[in-house]
mmCIF file of C-alpha atoms and ligand atoms in Angstrom:
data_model
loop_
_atom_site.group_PDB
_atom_site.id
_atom_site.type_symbol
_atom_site.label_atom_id
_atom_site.label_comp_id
_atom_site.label_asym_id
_atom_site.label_seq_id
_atom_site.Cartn_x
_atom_site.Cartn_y
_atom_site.Cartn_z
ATOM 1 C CA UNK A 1 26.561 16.722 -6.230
ATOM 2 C CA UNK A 2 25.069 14.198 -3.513
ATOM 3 C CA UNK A 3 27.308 16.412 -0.516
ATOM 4 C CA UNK A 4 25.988 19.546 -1.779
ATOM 5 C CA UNK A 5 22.389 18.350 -1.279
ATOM 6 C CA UNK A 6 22.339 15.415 1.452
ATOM 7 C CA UNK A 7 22.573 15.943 4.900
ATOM 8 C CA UNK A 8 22.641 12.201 5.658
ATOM 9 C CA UNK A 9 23.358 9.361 2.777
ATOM 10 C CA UNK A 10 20.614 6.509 3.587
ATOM 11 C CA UNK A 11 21.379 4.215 0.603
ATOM 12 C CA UNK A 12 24.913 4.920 -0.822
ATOM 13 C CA UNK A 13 25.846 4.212 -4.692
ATOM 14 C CA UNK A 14 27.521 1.108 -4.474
ATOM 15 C CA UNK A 15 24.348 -0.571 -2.149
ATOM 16 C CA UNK A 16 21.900 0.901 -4.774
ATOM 17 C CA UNK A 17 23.654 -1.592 -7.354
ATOM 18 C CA UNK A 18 24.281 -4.926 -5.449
ATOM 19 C CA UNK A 19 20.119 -4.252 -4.456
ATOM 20 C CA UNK A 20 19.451 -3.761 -7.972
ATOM 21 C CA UNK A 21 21.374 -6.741 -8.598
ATOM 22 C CA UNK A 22 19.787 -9.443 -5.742
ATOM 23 C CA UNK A 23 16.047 -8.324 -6.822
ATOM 24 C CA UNK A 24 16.485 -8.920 -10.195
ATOM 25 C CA UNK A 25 18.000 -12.619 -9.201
ATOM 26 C CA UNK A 26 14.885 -13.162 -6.372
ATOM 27 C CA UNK A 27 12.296 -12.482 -9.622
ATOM 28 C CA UNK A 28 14.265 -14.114 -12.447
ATOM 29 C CA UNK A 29 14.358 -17.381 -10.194
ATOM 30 C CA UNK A 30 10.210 -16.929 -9.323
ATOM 31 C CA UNK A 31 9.703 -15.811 -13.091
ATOM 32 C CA UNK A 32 11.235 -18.683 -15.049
ATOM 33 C CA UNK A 33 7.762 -19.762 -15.651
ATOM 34 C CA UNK A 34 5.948 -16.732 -16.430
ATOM 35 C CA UNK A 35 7.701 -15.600 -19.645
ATOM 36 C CA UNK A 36 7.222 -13.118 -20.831
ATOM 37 C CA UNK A 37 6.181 -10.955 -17.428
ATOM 38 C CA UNK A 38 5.374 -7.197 -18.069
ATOM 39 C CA UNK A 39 7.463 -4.857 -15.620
ATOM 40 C CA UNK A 40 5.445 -2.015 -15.263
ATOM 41 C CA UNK A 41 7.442 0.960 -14.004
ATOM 42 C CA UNK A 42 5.730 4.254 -11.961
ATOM 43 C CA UNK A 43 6.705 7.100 -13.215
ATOM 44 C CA UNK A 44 9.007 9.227 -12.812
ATOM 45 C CA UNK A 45 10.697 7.819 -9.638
ATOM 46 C CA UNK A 46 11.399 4.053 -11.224
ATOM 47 C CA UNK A 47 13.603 5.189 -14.222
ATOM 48 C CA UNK A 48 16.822 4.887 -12.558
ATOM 49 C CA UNK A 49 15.744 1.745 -10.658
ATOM 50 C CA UNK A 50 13.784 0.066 -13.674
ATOM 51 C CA UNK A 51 17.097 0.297 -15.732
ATOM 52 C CA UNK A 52 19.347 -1.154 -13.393
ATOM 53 C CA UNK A 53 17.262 -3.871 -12.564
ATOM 54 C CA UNK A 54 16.248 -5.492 -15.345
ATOM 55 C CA UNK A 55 19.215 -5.440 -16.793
ATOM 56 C CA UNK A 56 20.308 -8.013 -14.539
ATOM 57 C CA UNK A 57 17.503 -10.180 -15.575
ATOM 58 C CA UNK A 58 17.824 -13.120 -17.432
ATOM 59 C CA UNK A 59 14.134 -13.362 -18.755
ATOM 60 C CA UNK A 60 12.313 -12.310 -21.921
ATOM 61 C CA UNK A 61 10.063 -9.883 -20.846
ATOM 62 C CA UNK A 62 8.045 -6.615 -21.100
ATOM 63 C CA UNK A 63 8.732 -2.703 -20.113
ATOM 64 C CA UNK A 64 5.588 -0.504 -19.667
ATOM 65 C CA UNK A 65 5.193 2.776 -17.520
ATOM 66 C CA UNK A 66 2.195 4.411 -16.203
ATOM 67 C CA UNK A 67 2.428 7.640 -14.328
ATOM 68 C CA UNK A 68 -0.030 7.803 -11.393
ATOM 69 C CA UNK A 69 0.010 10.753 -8.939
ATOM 70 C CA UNK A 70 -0.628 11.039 -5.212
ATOM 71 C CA UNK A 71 1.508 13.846 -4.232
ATOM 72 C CA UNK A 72 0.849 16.386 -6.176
ATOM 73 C CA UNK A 73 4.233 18.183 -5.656
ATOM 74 C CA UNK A 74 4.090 18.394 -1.523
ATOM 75 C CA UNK A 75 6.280 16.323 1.032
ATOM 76 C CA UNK A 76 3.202 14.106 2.545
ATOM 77 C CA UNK A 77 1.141 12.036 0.359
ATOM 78 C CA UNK A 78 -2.138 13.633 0.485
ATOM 79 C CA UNK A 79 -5.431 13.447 -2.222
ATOM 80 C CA UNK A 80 -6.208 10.963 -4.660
ATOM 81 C CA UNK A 81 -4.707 8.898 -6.463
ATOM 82 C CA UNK A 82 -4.897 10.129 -9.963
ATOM 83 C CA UNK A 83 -3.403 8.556 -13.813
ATOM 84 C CA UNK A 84 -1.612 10.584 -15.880
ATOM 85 C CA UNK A 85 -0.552 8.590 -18.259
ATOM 86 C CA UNK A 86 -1.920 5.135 -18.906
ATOM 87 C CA UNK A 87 -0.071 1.815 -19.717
ATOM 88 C CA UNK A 88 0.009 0.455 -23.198
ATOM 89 C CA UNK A 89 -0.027 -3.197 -22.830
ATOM 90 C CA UNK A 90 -3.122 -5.152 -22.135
ATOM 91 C CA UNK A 91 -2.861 -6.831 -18.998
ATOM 92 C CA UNK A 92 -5.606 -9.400 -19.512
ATOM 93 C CA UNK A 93 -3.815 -12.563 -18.523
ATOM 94 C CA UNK A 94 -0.607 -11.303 -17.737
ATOM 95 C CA UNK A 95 1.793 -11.568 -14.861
ATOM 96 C CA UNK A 96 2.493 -8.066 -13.731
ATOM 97 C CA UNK A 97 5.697 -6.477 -11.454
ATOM 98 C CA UNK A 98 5.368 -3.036 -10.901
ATOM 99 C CA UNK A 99 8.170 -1.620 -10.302
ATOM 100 C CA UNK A 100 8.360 1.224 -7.669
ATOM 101 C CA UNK A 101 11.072 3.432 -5.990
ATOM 102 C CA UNK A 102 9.546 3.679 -2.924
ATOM 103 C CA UNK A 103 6.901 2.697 -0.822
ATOM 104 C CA UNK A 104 5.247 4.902 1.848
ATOM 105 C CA UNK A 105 1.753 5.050 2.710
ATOM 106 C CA UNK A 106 1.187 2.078 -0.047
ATOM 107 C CA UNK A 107 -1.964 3.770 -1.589
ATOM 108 C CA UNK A 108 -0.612 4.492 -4.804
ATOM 109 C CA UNK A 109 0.440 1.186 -5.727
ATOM 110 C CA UNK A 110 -2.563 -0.404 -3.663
ATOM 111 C CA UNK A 111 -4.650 1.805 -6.080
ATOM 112 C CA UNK A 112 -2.768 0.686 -9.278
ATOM 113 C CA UNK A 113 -2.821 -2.854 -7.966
ATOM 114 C CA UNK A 114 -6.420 -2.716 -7.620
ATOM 115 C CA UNK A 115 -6.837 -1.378 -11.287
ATOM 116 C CA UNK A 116 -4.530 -4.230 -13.278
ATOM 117 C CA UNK A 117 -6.802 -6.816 -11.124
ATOM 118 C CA UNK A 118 -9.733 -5.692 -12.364
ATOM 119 C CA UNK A 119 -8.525 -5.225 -15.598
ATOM 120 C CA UNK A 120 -8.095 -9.221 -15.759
ATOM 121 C CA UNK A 121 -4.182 -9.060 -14.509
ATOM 122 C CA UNK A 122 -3.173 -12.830 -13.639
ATOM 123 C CA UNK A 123 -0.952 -11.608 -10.990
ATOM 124 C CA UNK A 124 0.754 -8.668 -9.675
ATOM 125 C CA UNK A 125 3.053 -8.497 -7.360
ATOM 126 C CA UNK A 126 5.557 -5.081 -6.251
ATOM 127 C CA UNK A 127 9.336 -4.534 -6.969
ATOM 128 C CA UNK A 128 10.612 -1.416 -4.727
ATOM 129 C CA UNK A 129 14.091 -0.550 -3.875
ATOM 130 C CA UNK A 130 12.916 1.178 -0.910
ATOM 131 C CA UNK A 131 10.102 0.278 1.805
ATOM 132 C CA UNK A 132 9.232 2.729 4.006
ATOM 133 C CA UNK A 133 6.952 0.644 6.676
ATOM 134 C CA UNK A 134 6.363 3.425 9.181
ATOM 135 C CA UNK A 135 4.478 5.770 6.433
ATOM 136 C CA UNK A 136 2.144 2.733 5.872
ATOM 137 C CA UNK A 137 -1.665 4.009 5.975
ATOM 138 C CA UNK A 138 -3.160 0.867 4.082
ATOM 139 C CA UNK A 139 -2.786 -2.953 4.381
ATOM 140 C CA UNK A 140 -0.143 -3.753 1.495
ATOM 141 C CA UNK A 141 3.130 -5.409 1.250
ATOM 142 C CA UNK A 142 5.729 -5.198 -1.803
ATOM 143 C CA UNK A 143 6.498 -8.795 -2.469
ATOM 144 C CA UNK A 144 10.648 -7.720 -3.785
ATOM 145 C CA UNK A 145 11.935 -5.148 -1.123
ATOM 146 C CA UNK A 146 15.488 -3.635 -1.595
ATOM 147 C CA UNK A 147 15.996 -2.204 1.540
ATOM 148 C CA UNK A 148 13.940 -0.227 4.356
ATOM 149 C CA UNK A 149 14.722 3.079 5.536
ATOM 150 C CA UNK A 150 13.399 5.423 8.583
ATOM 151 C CA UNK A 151 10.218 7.758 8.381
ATOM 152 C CA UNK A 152 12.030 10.942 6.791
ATOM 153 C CA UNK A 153 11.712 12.407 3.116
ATOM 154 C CA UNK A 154 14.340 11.300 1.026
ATOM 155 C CA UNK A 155 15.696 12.429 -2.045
ATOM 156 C CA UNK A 156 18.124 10.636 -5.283
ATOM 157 C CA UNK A 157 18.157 7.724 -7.771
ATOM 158 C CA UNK A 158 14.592 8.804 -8.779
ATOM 159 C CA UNK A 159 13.149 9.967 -6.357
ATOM 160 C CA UNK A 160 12.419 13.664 -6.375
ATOM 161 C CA UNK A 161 11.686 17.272 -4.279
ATOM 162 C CA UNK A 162 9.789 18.962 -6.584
ATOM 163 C CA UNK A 163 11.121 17.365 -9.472
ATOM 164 C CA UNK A 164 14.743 18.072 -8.613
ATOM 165 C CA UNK A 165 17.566 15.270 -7.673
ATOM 166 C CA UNK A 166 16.437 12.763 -9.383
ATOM 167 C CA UNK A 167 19.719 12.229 -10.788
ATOM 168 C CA UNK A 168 21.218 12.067 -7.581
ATOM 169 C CA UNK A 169 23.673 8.688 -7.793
ATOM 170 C CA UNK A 170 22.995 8.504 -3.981
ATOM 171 C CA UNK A 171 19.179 8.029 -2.286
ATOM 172 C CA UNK A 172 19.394 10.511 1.192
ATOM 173 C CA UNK A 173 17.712 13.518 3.497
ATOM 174 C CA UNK A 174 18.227 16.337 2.028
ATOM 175 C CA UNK A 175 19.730 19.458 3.547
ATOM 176 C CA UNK A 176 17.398 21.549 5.072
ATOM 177 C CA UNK A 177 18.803 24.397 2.845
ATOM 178 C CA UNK A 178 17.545 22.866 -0.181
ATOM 179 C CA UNK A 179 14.366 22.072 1.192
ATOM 180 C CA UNK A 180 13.723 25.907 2.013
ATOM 181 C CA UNK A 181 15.425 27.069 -1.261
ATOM 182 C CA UNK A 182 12.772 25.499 -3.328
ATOM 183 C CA UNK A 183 9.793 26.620 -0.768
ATOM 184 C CA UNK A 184 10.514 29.992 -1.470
ATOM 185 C CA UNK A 185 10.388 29.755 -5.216
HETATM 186 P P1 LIG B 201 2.751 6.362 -1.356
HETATM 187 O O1 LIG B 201 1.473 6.348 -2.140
HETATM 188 O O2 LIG B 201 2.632 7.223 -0.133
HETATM 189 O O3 LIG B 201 3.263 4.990 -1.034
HETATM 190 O O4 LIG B 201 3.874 7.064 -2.217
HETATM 191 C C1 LIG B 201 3.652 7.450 -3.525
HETATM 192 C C2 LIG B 201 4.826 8.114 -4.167
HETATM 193 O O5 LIG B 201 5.239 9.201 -3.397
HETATM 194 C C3 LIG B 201 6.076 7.255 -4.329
HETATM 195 O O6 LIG B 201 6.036 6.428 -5.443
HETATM 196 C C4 LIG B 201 7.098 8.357 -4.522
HETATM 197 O O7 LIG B 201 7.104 8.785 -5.853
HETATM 198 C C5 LIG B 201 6.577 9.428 -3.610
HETATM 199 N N1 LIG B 201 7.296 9.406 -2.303
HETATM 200 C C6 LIG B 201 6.958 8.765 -1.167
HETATM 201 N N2 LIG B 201 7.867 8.975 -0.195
HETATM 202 C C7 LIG B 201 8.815 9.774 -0.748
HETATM 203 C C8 LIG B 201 10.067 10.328 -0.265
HETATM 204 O O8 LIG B 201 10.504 10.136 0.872
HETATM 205 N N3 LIG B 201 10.759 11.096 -1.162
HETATM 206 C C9 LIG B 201 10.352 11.326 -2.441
HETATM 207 N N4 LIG B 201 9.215 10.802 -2.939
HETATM 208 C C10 LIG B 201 8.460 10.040 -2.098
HETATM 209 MG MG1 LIG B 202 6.877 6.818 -7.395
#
């Protein structure tokens, strides 16, 4: 499906997996200590990426998902940040990854960061497969990066236009076909 949709493959199948595999080795060597750890996945873009990571983890430790929106279906991030759906955990007192698809701009997660802090967190720190430093419009840094990529809109292994390609096995720019298709729906 991916050469039906990509123009250009940033982050092929195969690289997706040996990422997946060297951040969940980086954490399980920082984490040995902070058993159980609570990996709290954004949805929807981390579901791939949550899976394939922590199975590779040699921890005991938590899954939790909160679904926090900035984007509100458009290419740029634009608005507010705004929850969803909440976590269920407590977080008082707990070491926190939050697990991410992709950074751009970094408010979302600087937003949800801020939140499990003040809800008594005793650390947080960021998982993302992809960094994407030039969309950066606040000061934060994901501690685990997978890889970075240029300033374009990308598309597969979670992440989404319009909700569609998610389950792309490939992470790429989309044709500009597809990007027009769904416009004029
Ligand atoms: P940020 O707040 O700008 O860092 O990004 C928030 C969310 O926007 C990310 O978690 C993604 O879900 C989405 N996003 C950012 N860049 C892209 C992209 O290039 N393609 C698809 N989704 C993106
Ligand atoms: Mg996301």
């Amino acid at each position: 499906m991916s050469t039906k949709v990509l123009k250009e493959v940033l982050v092929t199948k195969t690289e997706i997996q040996s990422l997946c595999l060297k951040l969940a080795k980086e954490i399980e060597q920082d984490y040995q200590d902070k058993e159980p750890a609570i990996f709290l996945g954004l949805l929807k873009g981390c579901h791939p990426f949550m899976t394939d990571l922590i199975r590779h983890i040699n921890l005991t430790l938590e899954v939790d998902y909160m679904d926090v929106s900035s984007f509100f279906g458009a290419v740029k991030s634009q608005g507010e940040v705004q929850i969803i759906k909440d976590m269920t955990a407590s977080v008082k007192n707990r070491d926190i990854i939050i697990v991410e698809d992709i950074v751009d701009s970094g408010r979302t997660i600087k937003k949800v960061k801020e939140l499990l802090e003040f809800r008594g967190a005793k650390s947080v720190e960021i998982v993302t497969l992809i960094d994407k430093p030039s969309g950066r419009t606040v000061d934060l840094a994901a501690k685990y990066i997978g890889t970075e990529v240029p300033n374009a809109f990308i598309i597969g292994y979670g992440l989404d236009y319009k909700e569609y390609y998610r389950n792309l096995e490939e992470i790429g720019i989309p044709r500009d076909e597809i990007i027009k298709e769904h416009d004029e729906k």
